[in-house]
């Protein structure tokens, strides 16, 4: 072997040895958050994806916060790119019916169709199927519970609401949310309310300063061991 070839091989070997590992190999794997050990809160957004969802997703990404979106199938169909992005960025997708009827005043066939059409729309948009159901208006009865069980989904309500749909005022939404925030809380919000989205950067920073980790509903309810058809938090007077 010539001296020139030998030198080139030696240089190549050194380059390989000192070449940095791929970024994916260097990045440490993020440990899952244990909400039994740290303060967690789940912000949930109903009736979307709303037209301000893109801005909301930008904010959540900037502050490394996760959320759960209970989606209406009709808006999933009209804004699929938001749904795809939600899933890609690690947010949780839930089923909130297709057109938001009161399930307690609906026939079983209607309820099943509303749920299935939304499952199909989310699967088409994002390649995943929701595992959680939030019935419209937070209203459910034994028939709804039985149907949720057929779909393999527990029903998720909320520990408190931001009242954003009512006040539509940035300061009022922030004040109300902070007033009802508690460890493992599930907060009801809406991404179609512009004031909610506008106030989100400051709200997230304040929650983080109070020691909260902003996580998905599934992170918060992990210790509840919910079965399909169960409802959580259990409403007053609810009997299974």
PDB file of C-alpha atoms in Angstrom:
ATOM      1  CA  UNK A   1       0.000   0.000   0.000  1.00  0.00           C
ATOM      2  CA  UNK A   2       1.428   3.407  -0.920  1.00  0.00           C
ATOM      3  CA  UNK A   3       2.390   5.936   1.727  1.00  0.00           C
ATOM      4  CA  UNK A   4      -0.200   8.390   0.325  1.00  0.00           C
ATOM      5  CA  UNK A   5      -3.083   5.909   0.631  1.00  0.00           C
ATOM      6  CA  UNK A   6      -1.941   4.944   4.129  1.00  0.00           C
ATOM      7  CA  UNK A   7      -1.973   8.608   5.160  1.00  0.00           C
ATOM      8  CA  UNK A   8      -5.443   9.166   3.740  1.00  0.00           C
ATOM      9  CA  UNK A   9      -6.777   6.139   5.588  1.00  0.00           C
ATOM     10  CA  UNK A  10      -5.245   7.396   8.817  1.00  0.00           C
ATOM     11  CA  UNK A  11      -6.837  10.819   8.373  1.00  0.00           C
ATOM     12  CA  UNK A  12     -10.225   9.224   7.651  1.00  0.00           C
ATOM     13  CA  UNK A  13      -9.965   7.086  10.787  1.00  0.00           C
ATOM     14  CA  UNK A  14      -9.245  10.155  12.927  1.00  0.00           C
ATOM     15  CA  UNK A  15     -12.193  12.063  11.377  1.00  0.00           C
ATOM     16  CA  UNK A  16     -14.555   9.173  12.178  1.00  0.00           C
ATOM     17  CA  UNK A  17     -13.233   8.953  15.727  1.00  0.00           C
ATOM     18  CA  UNK A  18     -13.750  12.636  16.491  1.00  0.00           C
ATOM     19  CA  UNK A  19     -16.997  13.117  14.537  1.00  0.00           C
ATOM     20  CA  UNK A  20     -19.817  14.108  16.910  1.00  0.00           C
ATOM     21  CA  UNK A  21     -22.567  11.594  17.549  1.00  0.00           C
ATOM     22  CA  UNK A  22     -25.927  12.330  15.936  1.00  0.00           C
ATOM     23  CA  UNK A  23     -28.011  14.846  17.870  1.00  0.00           C
ATOM     24  CA  UNK A  24     -30.651  12.217  18.596  1.00  0.00           C
ATOM     25  CA  UNK A  25     -28.047  10.017  20.278  1.00  0.00           C
ATOM     26  CA  UNK A  26     -26.739  12.888  22.392  1.00  0.00           C
ATOM     27  CA  UNK A  27     -30.083  14.225  23.639  1.00  0.00           C
ATOM     28  CA  UNK A  28     -30.923  12.777  27.057  1.00  0.00           C
ATOM     29  CA  UNK A  29     -34.261  11.025  27.253  1.00  0.00           C
ATOM     30  CA  UNK A  30     -36.783  13.125  29.147  1.00  0.00           C
ATOM     31  CA  UNK A  31     -38.064  11.378  32.246  1.00  0.00           C
ATOM     32  CA  UNK A  32     -41.861  11.110  32.534  1.00  0.00           C
ATOM     33  CA  UNK A  33     -43.407  13.375  35.143  1.00  0.00           C
ATOM     34  CA  UNK A  34     -44.711  11.645  38.259  1.00  0.00           C
ATOM     35  CA  UNK A  35     -47.668  13.672  39.481  1.00  0.00           C
ATOM     36  CA  UNK A  36     -47.606  11.843  42.811  1.00  0.00           C
ATOM     37  CA  UNK A  37     -44.247  13.455  43.503  1.00  0.00           C
ATOM     38  CA  UNK A  38     -44.566  16.931  41.941  1.00  0.00           C
ATOM     39  CA  UNK A  39     -47.300  19.550  41.510  1.00  0.00           C
ATOM     40  CA  UNK A  40     -49.167  18.900  38.275  1.00  0.00           C
ATOM     41  CA  UNK A  41     -52.041  20.645  36.574  1.00  0.00           C
ATOM     42  CA  UNK A  42     -53.829  19.779  33.335  1.00  0.00           C
ATOM     43  CA  UNK A  43     -55.155  22.586  31.171  1.00  0.00           C
ATOM     44  CA  UNK A  44     -57.881  21.235  28.895  1.00  0.00           C
ATOM     45  CA  UNK A  45     -59.353  22.964  25.861  1.00  0.00           C
ATOM     46  CA  UNK A  46     -62.854  22.102  24.633  1.00  0.00           C
ATOM     47  CA  UNK A  47     -64.755  22.524  21.376  1.00  0.00           C
ATOM     48  CA  UNK A  48     -61.735  22.845  19.116  1.00  0.00           C
ATOM     49  CA  UNK A  49     -59.567  23.028  17.347  1.00  0.00           C
ATOM     50  CA  UNK A  50     -60.552  26.684  17.373  1.00  0.00           C
ATOM     51  CA  UNK A  51     -59.189  29.267  14.971  1.00  0.00           C
ATOM     52  CA  UNK A  52     -56.639  30.465  17.546  1.00  0.00           C
ATOM     53  CA  UNK A  53     -55.229  26.973  18.138  1.00  0.00           C
ATOM     54  CA  UNK A  54     -52.060  27.700  16.170  1.00  0.00           C
ATOM     55  CA  UNK A  55     -51.141  30.617  18.418  1.00  0.00           C
ATOM     56  CA  UNK A  56     -51.909  28.527  21.495  1.00  0.00           C
ATOM     57  CA  UNK A  57     -49.678  25.721  20.237  1.00  0.00           C
ATOM     58  CA  UNK A  58     -46.866  28.219  19.654  1.00  0.00           C
ATOM     59  CA  UNK A  59     -47.156  29.354  23.287  1.00  0.00           C
ATOM     60  CA  UNK A  60     -47.281  25.819  24.689  1.00  0.00           C
ATOM     61  CA  UNK A  61     -44.195  24.904  22.669  1.00  0.00           C
ATOM     62  CA  UNK A  62     -42.292  28.008  23.779  1.00  0.00           C
ATOM     63  CA  UNK A  63     -42.874  27.236  27.462  1.00  0.00           C
ATOM     64  CA  UNK A  64     -42.550  23.443  27.151  1.00  0.00           C
ATOM     65  CA  UNK A  65     -46.098  22.923  28.442  1.00  0.00           C
ATOM     66  CA  UNK A  66     -48.467  20.092  27.546  1.00  0.00           C
ATOM     67  CA  UNK A  67     -52.243  20.272  27.305  1.00  0.00           C
ATOM     68  CA  UNK A  68     -55.234  18.109  26.482  1.00  0.00           C
ATOM     69  CA  UNK A  69     -57.571  19.047  23.650  1.00  0.00           C
ATOM     70  CA  UNK A  70     -61.122  17.661  23.730  1.00  0.00           C
ATOM     71  CA  UNK A  71     -61.967  17.989  20.077  1.00  0.00           C
ATOM     72  CA  UNK A  72     -65.217  18.278  18.155  1.00  0.00           C
ATOM     73  CA  UNK A  73     -65.162  16.183  15.014  1.00  0.00           C
ATOM     74  CA  UNK A  74     -66.710  18.921  12.877  1.00  0.00           C
ATOM     75  CA  UNK A  75     -63.737  21.205  13.609  1.00  0.00           C
ATOM     76  CA  UNK A  76     -61.214  18.406  13.304  1.00  0.00           C
ATOM     77  CA  UNK A  77     -62.534  17.953   9.774  1.00  0.00           C
ATOM     78  CA  UNK A  78     -62.206  21.656   8.940  1.00  0.00           C
ATOM     79  CA  UNK A  79     -58.842  22.253  10.700  1.00  0.00           C
ATOM     80  CA  UNK A  80     -56.938  18.960  10.462  1.00  0.00           C
ATOM     81  CA  UNK A  81     -53.485  20.558  10.376  1.00  0.00           C
ATOM     82  CA  UNK A  82     -53.903  21.812  13.958  1.00  0.00           C
ATOM     83  CA  UNK A  83     -54.872  18.338  15.126  1.00  0.00           C
ATOM     84  CA  UNK A  84     -51.870  16.780  13.417  1.00  0.00           C
ATOM     85  CA  UNK A  85     -49.611  19.338  15.079  1.00  0.00           C
ATOM     86  CA  UNK A  86     -51.168  18.772  18.512  1.00  0.00           C
ATOM     87  CA  UNK A  87     -50.341  15.083  18.334  1.00  0.00           C
ATOM     88  CA  UNK A  88     -46.869  15.678  16.894  1.00  0.00           C
ATOM     89  CA  UNK A  89     -45.970  18.077  19.713  1.00  0.00           C
ATOM     90  CA  UNK A  90     -46.983  15.692  22.488  1.00  0.00           C
ATOM     91  CA  UNK A  91     -50.383  17.004  23.480  1.00  0.00           C
ATOM     92  CA  UNK A  92     -53.255  14.684  24.314  1.00  0.00           C
ATOM     93  CA  UNK A  93     -56.306  14.438  22.066  1.00  0.00           C
ATOM     94  CA  UNK A  94     -59.712  13.663  23.539  1.00  0.00           C
ATOM     95  CA  UNK A  95     -63.165  13.103  22.039  1.00  0.00           C
ATOM     96  CA  UNK A  96     -65.799  15.790  22.671  1.00  0.00           C
ATOM     97  CA  UNK A  97     -68.433  14.529  20.183  1.00  0.00           C
ATOM     98  CA  UNK A  98     -68.853  15.581  16.563  1.00  0.00           C
ATOM     99  CA  UNK A  99     -71.408  18.391  16.842  1.00  0.00           C
ATOM    100  CA  UNK A 100     -71.845  18.936  20.615  1.00  0.00           C
ATOM    101  CA  UNK A 101     -75.357  17.615  21.357  1.00  0.00           C
ATOM    102  CA  UNK A 102     -76.532  16.903  24.906  1.00  0.00           C
ATOM    103  CA  UNK A 103     -75.845  13.174  25.210  1.00  0.00           C
ATOM    104  CA  UNK A 104     -78.369  12.829  28.059  1.00  0.00           C
ATOM    105  CA  UNK A 105     -81.111  13.880  25.630  1.00  0.00           C
ATOM    106  CA  UNK A 106     -79.854  11.777  22.712  1.00  0.00           C
ATOM    107  CA  UNK A 107     -80.659   8.303  21.444  1.00  0.00           C
ATOM    108  CA  UNK A 108     -77.998   5.642  21.836  1.00  0.00           C
ATOM    109  CA  UNK A 109     -77.430   5.513  18.078  1.00  0.00           C
ATOM    110  CA  UNK A 110     -76.820   9.250  17.947  1.00  0.00           C
ATOM    111  CA  UNK A 111     -74.305   9.111  20.794  1.00  0.00           C
ATOM    112  CA  UNK A 112     -72.408   6.248  19.171  1.00  0.00           C
ATOM    113  CA  UNK A 113     -72.338   8.037  15.826  1.00  0.00           C
ATOM    114  CA  UNK A 114     -71.110  11.281  17.400  1.00  0.00           C
ATOM    115  CA  UNK A 115     -68.265   9.484  19.141  1.00  0.00           C
ATOM    116  CA  UNK A 116     -67.292   7.278  16.209  1.00  0.00           C
ATOM    117  CA  UNK A 117     -67.283  10.090  13.654  1.00  0.00           C
ATOM    118  CA  UNK A 118     -64.921  12.072  15.865  1.00  0.00           C
ATOM    119  CA  UNK A 119     -62.663   9.052  16.417  1.00  0.00           C
ATOM    120  CA  UNK A 120     -62.470   8.623  12.658  1.00  0.00           C
ATOM    121  CA  UNK A 121     -61.789  12.313  12.001  1.00  0.00           C
ATOM    122  CA  UNK A 122     -58.973  12.481  14.550  1.00  0.00           C
ATOM    123  CA  UNK A 123     -57.440   9.249  13.244  1.00  0.00           C
ATOM    124  CA  UNK A 124     -57.499  10.626   9.708  1.00  0.00           C
ATOM    125  CA  UNK A 125     -55.967  13.958  10.760  1.00  0.00           C
ATOM    126  CA  UNK A 126     -53.339  12.803  13.233  1.00  0.00           C
ATOM    127  CA  UNK A 127     -52.976   9.039  12.946  1.00  0.00           C
ATOM    128  CA  UNK A 128     -54.084   8.443  16.543  1.00  0.00           C
ATOM    129  CA  UNK A 129     -57.409   7.776  18.249  1.00  0.00           C
ATOM    130  CA  UNK A 130     -58.579   9.545  21.409  1.00  0.00           C
ATOM    131  CA  UNK A 131     -58.576   7.440  24.574  1.00  0.00           C
ATOM    132  CA  UNK A 132     -60.664   9.830  26.678  1.00  0.00           C
ATOM    133  CA  UNK A 133     -64.227  11.117  26.260  1.00  0.00           C
ATOM    134  CA  UNK A 134     -65.554  14.415  27.556  1.00  0.00           C
ATOM    135  CA  UNK A 135     -69.315  14.443  26.988  1.00  0.00           C
ATOM    136  CA  UNK A 136     -70.720  17.754  25.727  1.00  0.00           C
ATOM    137  CA  UNK A 137     -71.621  20.174  28.539  1.00  0.00           C
ATOM    138  CA  UNK A 138     -70.061  17.647  30.937  1.00  0.00           C
ATOM    139  CA  UNK A 139     -73.411  15.845  31.057  1.00  0.00           C
ATOM    140  CA  UNK A 140     -73.651  12.084  31.261  1.00  0.00           C
ATOM    141  CA  UNK A 141     -75.943   9.363  32.535  1.00  0.00           C
ATOM    142  CA  UNK A 142     -75.807   5.582  32.742  1.00  0.00           C
ATOM    143  CA  UNK A 143     -76.545   5.181  29.030  1.00  0.00           C
ATOM    144  CA  UNK A 144     -73.642   7.477  28.155  1.00  0.00           C
ATOM    145  CA  UNK A 145     -71.430   5.590  30.593  1.00  0.00           C
ATOM    146  CA  UNK A 146     -72.308   2.267  28.984  1.00  0.00           C
ATOM    147  CA  UNK A 147     -71.574   3.601  25.504  1.00  0.00           C
ATOM    148  CA  UNK A 148     -68.265   5.110  26.654  1.00  0.00           C
ATOM    149  CA  UNK A 149     -67.383   1.674  28.012  1.00  0.00           C
ATOM    150  CA  UNK A 150     -68.143   0.145  24.608  1.00  0.00           C
ATOM    151  CA  UNK A 151     -65.579   2.527  23.103  1.00  0.00           C
ATOM    152  CA  UNK A 152     -63.085   1.673  25.846  1.00  0.00           C
ATOM    153  CA  UNK A 153     -62.974   5.227  27.183  1.00  0.00           C
ATOM    154  CA  UNK A 154     -63.363   6.747  30.630  1.00  0.00           C
ATOM    155  CA  UNK A 155     -65.189  10.081  30.783  1.00  0.00           C
ATOM    156  CA  UNK A 156     -63.216  13.106  31.949  1.00  0.00           C
ATOM    157  CA  UNK A 157     -64.848  16.212  33.398  1.00  0.00           C
ATOM    158  CA  UNK A 158     -62.939  18.952  35.263  1.00  0.00           C
ATOM    159  CA  UNK A 159     -62.110  20.034  38.785  1.00  0.00           C
ATOM    160  CA  UNK A 160     -62.784  23.692  37.933  1.00  0.00           C
ATOM    161  CA  UNK A 161     -63.419  26.037  35.039  1.00  0.00           C
ATOM    162  CA  UNK A 162     -61.713  29.193  33.867  1.00  0.00           C
ATOM    163  CA  UNK A 163     -65.094  30.758  32.984  1.00  0.00           C
ATOM    164  CA  UNK A 164     -63.398  32.024  29.818  1.00  0.00           C
ATOM    165  CA  UNK A 165     -66.450  31.481  27.632  1.00  0.00           C
ATOM    166  CA  UNK A 166     -68.409  33.774  29.938  1.00  0.00           C
ATOM    167  CA  UNK A 167     -65.985  36.555  30.855  1.00  0.00           C
ATOM    168  CA  UNK A 168     -63.971  36.756  27.614  1.00  0.00           C
ATOM    169  CA  UNK A 169     -61.548  38.955  29.571  1.00  0.00           C
ATOM    170  CA  UNK A 170     -57.829  38.191  29.818  1.00  0.00           C
ATOM    171  CA  UNK A 171     -57.359  39.345  33.422  1.00  0.00           C
ATOM    172  CA  UNK A 172     -60.565  37.667  34.604  1.00  0.00           C
ATOM    173  CA  UNK A 173     -59.588  34.363  32.967  1.00  0.00           C
ATOM    174  CA  UNK A 174     -56.125  34.469  34.518  1.00  0.00           C
ATOM    175  CA  UNK A 175     -57.486  35.404  37.960  1.00  0.00           C
ATOM    176  CA  UNK A 176     -60.135  32.676  37.910  1.00  0.00           C
ATOM    177  CA  UNK A 177     -57.717  29.985  36.709  1.00  0.00           C
ATOM    178  CA  UNK A 178     -55.137  30.829  39.370  1.00  0.00           C
ATOM    179  CA  UNK A 179     -57.862  30.917  42.035  1.00  0.00           C
ATOM    180  CA  UNK A 180     -58.992  27.357  41.261  1.00  0.00           C
ATOM    181  CA  UNK A 181     -55.582  25.866  40.448  1.00  0.00           C
ATOM    182  CA  UNK A 182     -54.618  22.992  42.713  1.00  0.00           C
ATOM    183  CA  UNK A 183     -52.314  19.965  42.481  1.00  0.00           C
ATOM    184  CA  UNK A 184     -53.685  17.423  39.984  1.00  0.00           C
ATOM    185  CA  UNK A 185     -56.380  19.888  38.945  1.00  0.00           C
ATOM    186  CA  UNK A 186     -58.109  19.601  35.568  1.00  0.00           C
ATOM    187  CA  UNK A 187     -59.046  23.051  34.275  1.00  0.00           C
ATOM    188  CA  UNK A 188     -61.718  23.665  31.634  1.00  0.00           C
ATOM    189  CA  UNK A 189     -60.770  26.230  28.961  1.00  0.00           C
ATOM    190  CA  UNK A 190     -61.521  26.897  25.281  1.00  0.00           C
ATOM    191  CA  UNK A 191     -59.120  27.580  22.439  1.00  0.00           C
ATOM    192  CA  UNK A 192     -61.805  29.446  20.486  1.00  0.00           C
ATOM    193  CA  UNK A 193     -61.783  32.181  23.138  1.00  0.00           C
ATOM    194  CA  UNK A 194     -59.184  34.692  21.920  1.00  0.00           C
ATOM    195  CA  UNK A 195     -58.678  36.180  25.378  1.00  0.00           C
ATOM    196  CA  UNK A 196     -57.734  32.741  26.735  1.00  0.00           C
ATOM    197  CA  UNK A 197     -55.067  32.332  24.082  1.00  0.00           C
ATOM    198  CA  UNK A 198     -53.860  35.930  24.510  1.00  0.00           C
ATOM    199  CA  UNK A 199     -53.416  35.488  28.250  1.00  0.00           C
ATOM    200  CA  UNK A 200     -51.789  32.079  28.093  1.00  0.00           C
ATOM    201  CA  UNK A 201     -48.091  33.145  28.110  1.00  0.00           C
ATOM    202  CA  UNK A 202     -48.451  35.060  31.366  1.00  0.00           C
ATOM    203  CA  UNK A 203     -50.681  32.376  32.894  1.00  0.00           C
ATOM    204  CA  UNK A 204     -48.236  29.574  32.105  1.00  0.00           C
ATOM    205  CA  UNK A 205     -45.321  31.562  33.529  1.00  0.00           C
ATOM    206  CA  UNK A 206     -47.260  32.253  36.736  1.00  0.00           C
ATOM    207  CA  UNK A 207     -48.275  28.600  37.151  1.00  0.00           C
ATOM    208  CA  UNK A 208     -44.686  27.490  36.619  1.00  0.00           C
ATOM    209  CA  UNK A 209     -43.468  30.054  39.152  1.00  0.00           C
ATOM    210  CA  UNK A 210     -45.903  28.472  41.606  1.00  0.00           C
ATOM    211  CA  UNK A 211     -44.231  25.129  41.033  1.00  0.00           C
ATOM    212  CA  UNK A 212     -46.724  23.529  38.655  1.00  0.00           C
ATOM    213  CA  UNK A 213     -45.836  21.166  35.837  1.00  0.00           C
ATOM    214  CA  UNK A 214     -48.298  21.574  32.958  1.00  0.00           C
ATOM    215  CA  UNK A 215     -49.165  18.048  31.873  1.00  0.00           C
ATOM    216  CA  UNK A 216     -51.840  16.023  30.098  1.00  0.00           C
ATOM    217  CA  UNK A 217     -54.979  14.637  31.698  1.00  0.00           C
ATOM    218  CA  UNK A 218     -53.582  11.116  31.439  1.00  0.00           C
ATOM    219  CA  UNK A 219     -50.600  12.207  33.563  1.00  0.00           C
ATOM    220  CA  UNK A 220     -52.939  13.562  36.232  1.00  0.00           C
ATOM    221  CA  UNK A 221     -55.336  10.594  36.351  1.00  0.00           C
ATOM    222  CA  UNK A 222     -52.699   7.861  36.210  1.00  0.00           C
ATOM    223  CA  UNK A 223     -53.181   6.960  39.862  1.00  0.00           C
ATOM    224  CA  UNK A 224     -56.982   6.764  39.529  1.00  0.00           C
ATOM    225  CA  UNK A 225     -56.919   3.452  37.612  1.00  0.00           C
ATOM    226  CA  UNK A 226     -60.045   4.414  35.702  1.00  0.00           C
ATOM    227  CA  UNK A 227     -61.968   1.766  33.798  1.00  0.00           C
ATOM    228  CA  UNK A 228     -63.838   2.368  30.512  1.00  0.00           C
ATOM    229  CA  UNK A 229     -67.143   4.044  31.315  1.00  0.00           C
ATOM    230  CA  UNK A 230     -65.919   5.513  34.610  1.00  0.00           C
ATOM    231  CA  UNK A 231     -66.345   9.252  35.114  1.00  0.00           C
ATOM    232  CA  UNK A 232     -63.786  11.543  36.773  1.00  0.00           C
ATOM    233  CA  UNK A 233     -63.999  13.710  38.744  1.00  0.00           C
ATOM    234  CA  UNK A 234     -67.218  12.104  39.953  1.00  0.00           C
ATOM    235  CA  UNK A 235     -70.043  14.694  39.872  1.00  0.00           C
ATOM    236  CA  UNK A 236     -72.105  15.249  42.995  1.00  0.00           C
ATOM    237  CA  UNK A 237     -75.021  12.837  43.035  1.00  0.00           C
ATOM    238  CA  UNK A 238     -73.542  10.559  40.389  1.00  0.00           C
ATOM    239  CA  UNK A 239     -74.247   6.884  41.027  1.00  0.00           C
ATOM    240  CA  UNK A 240     -72.789   4.066  38.997  1.00  0.00           C
TER     241      UNK A 240
END
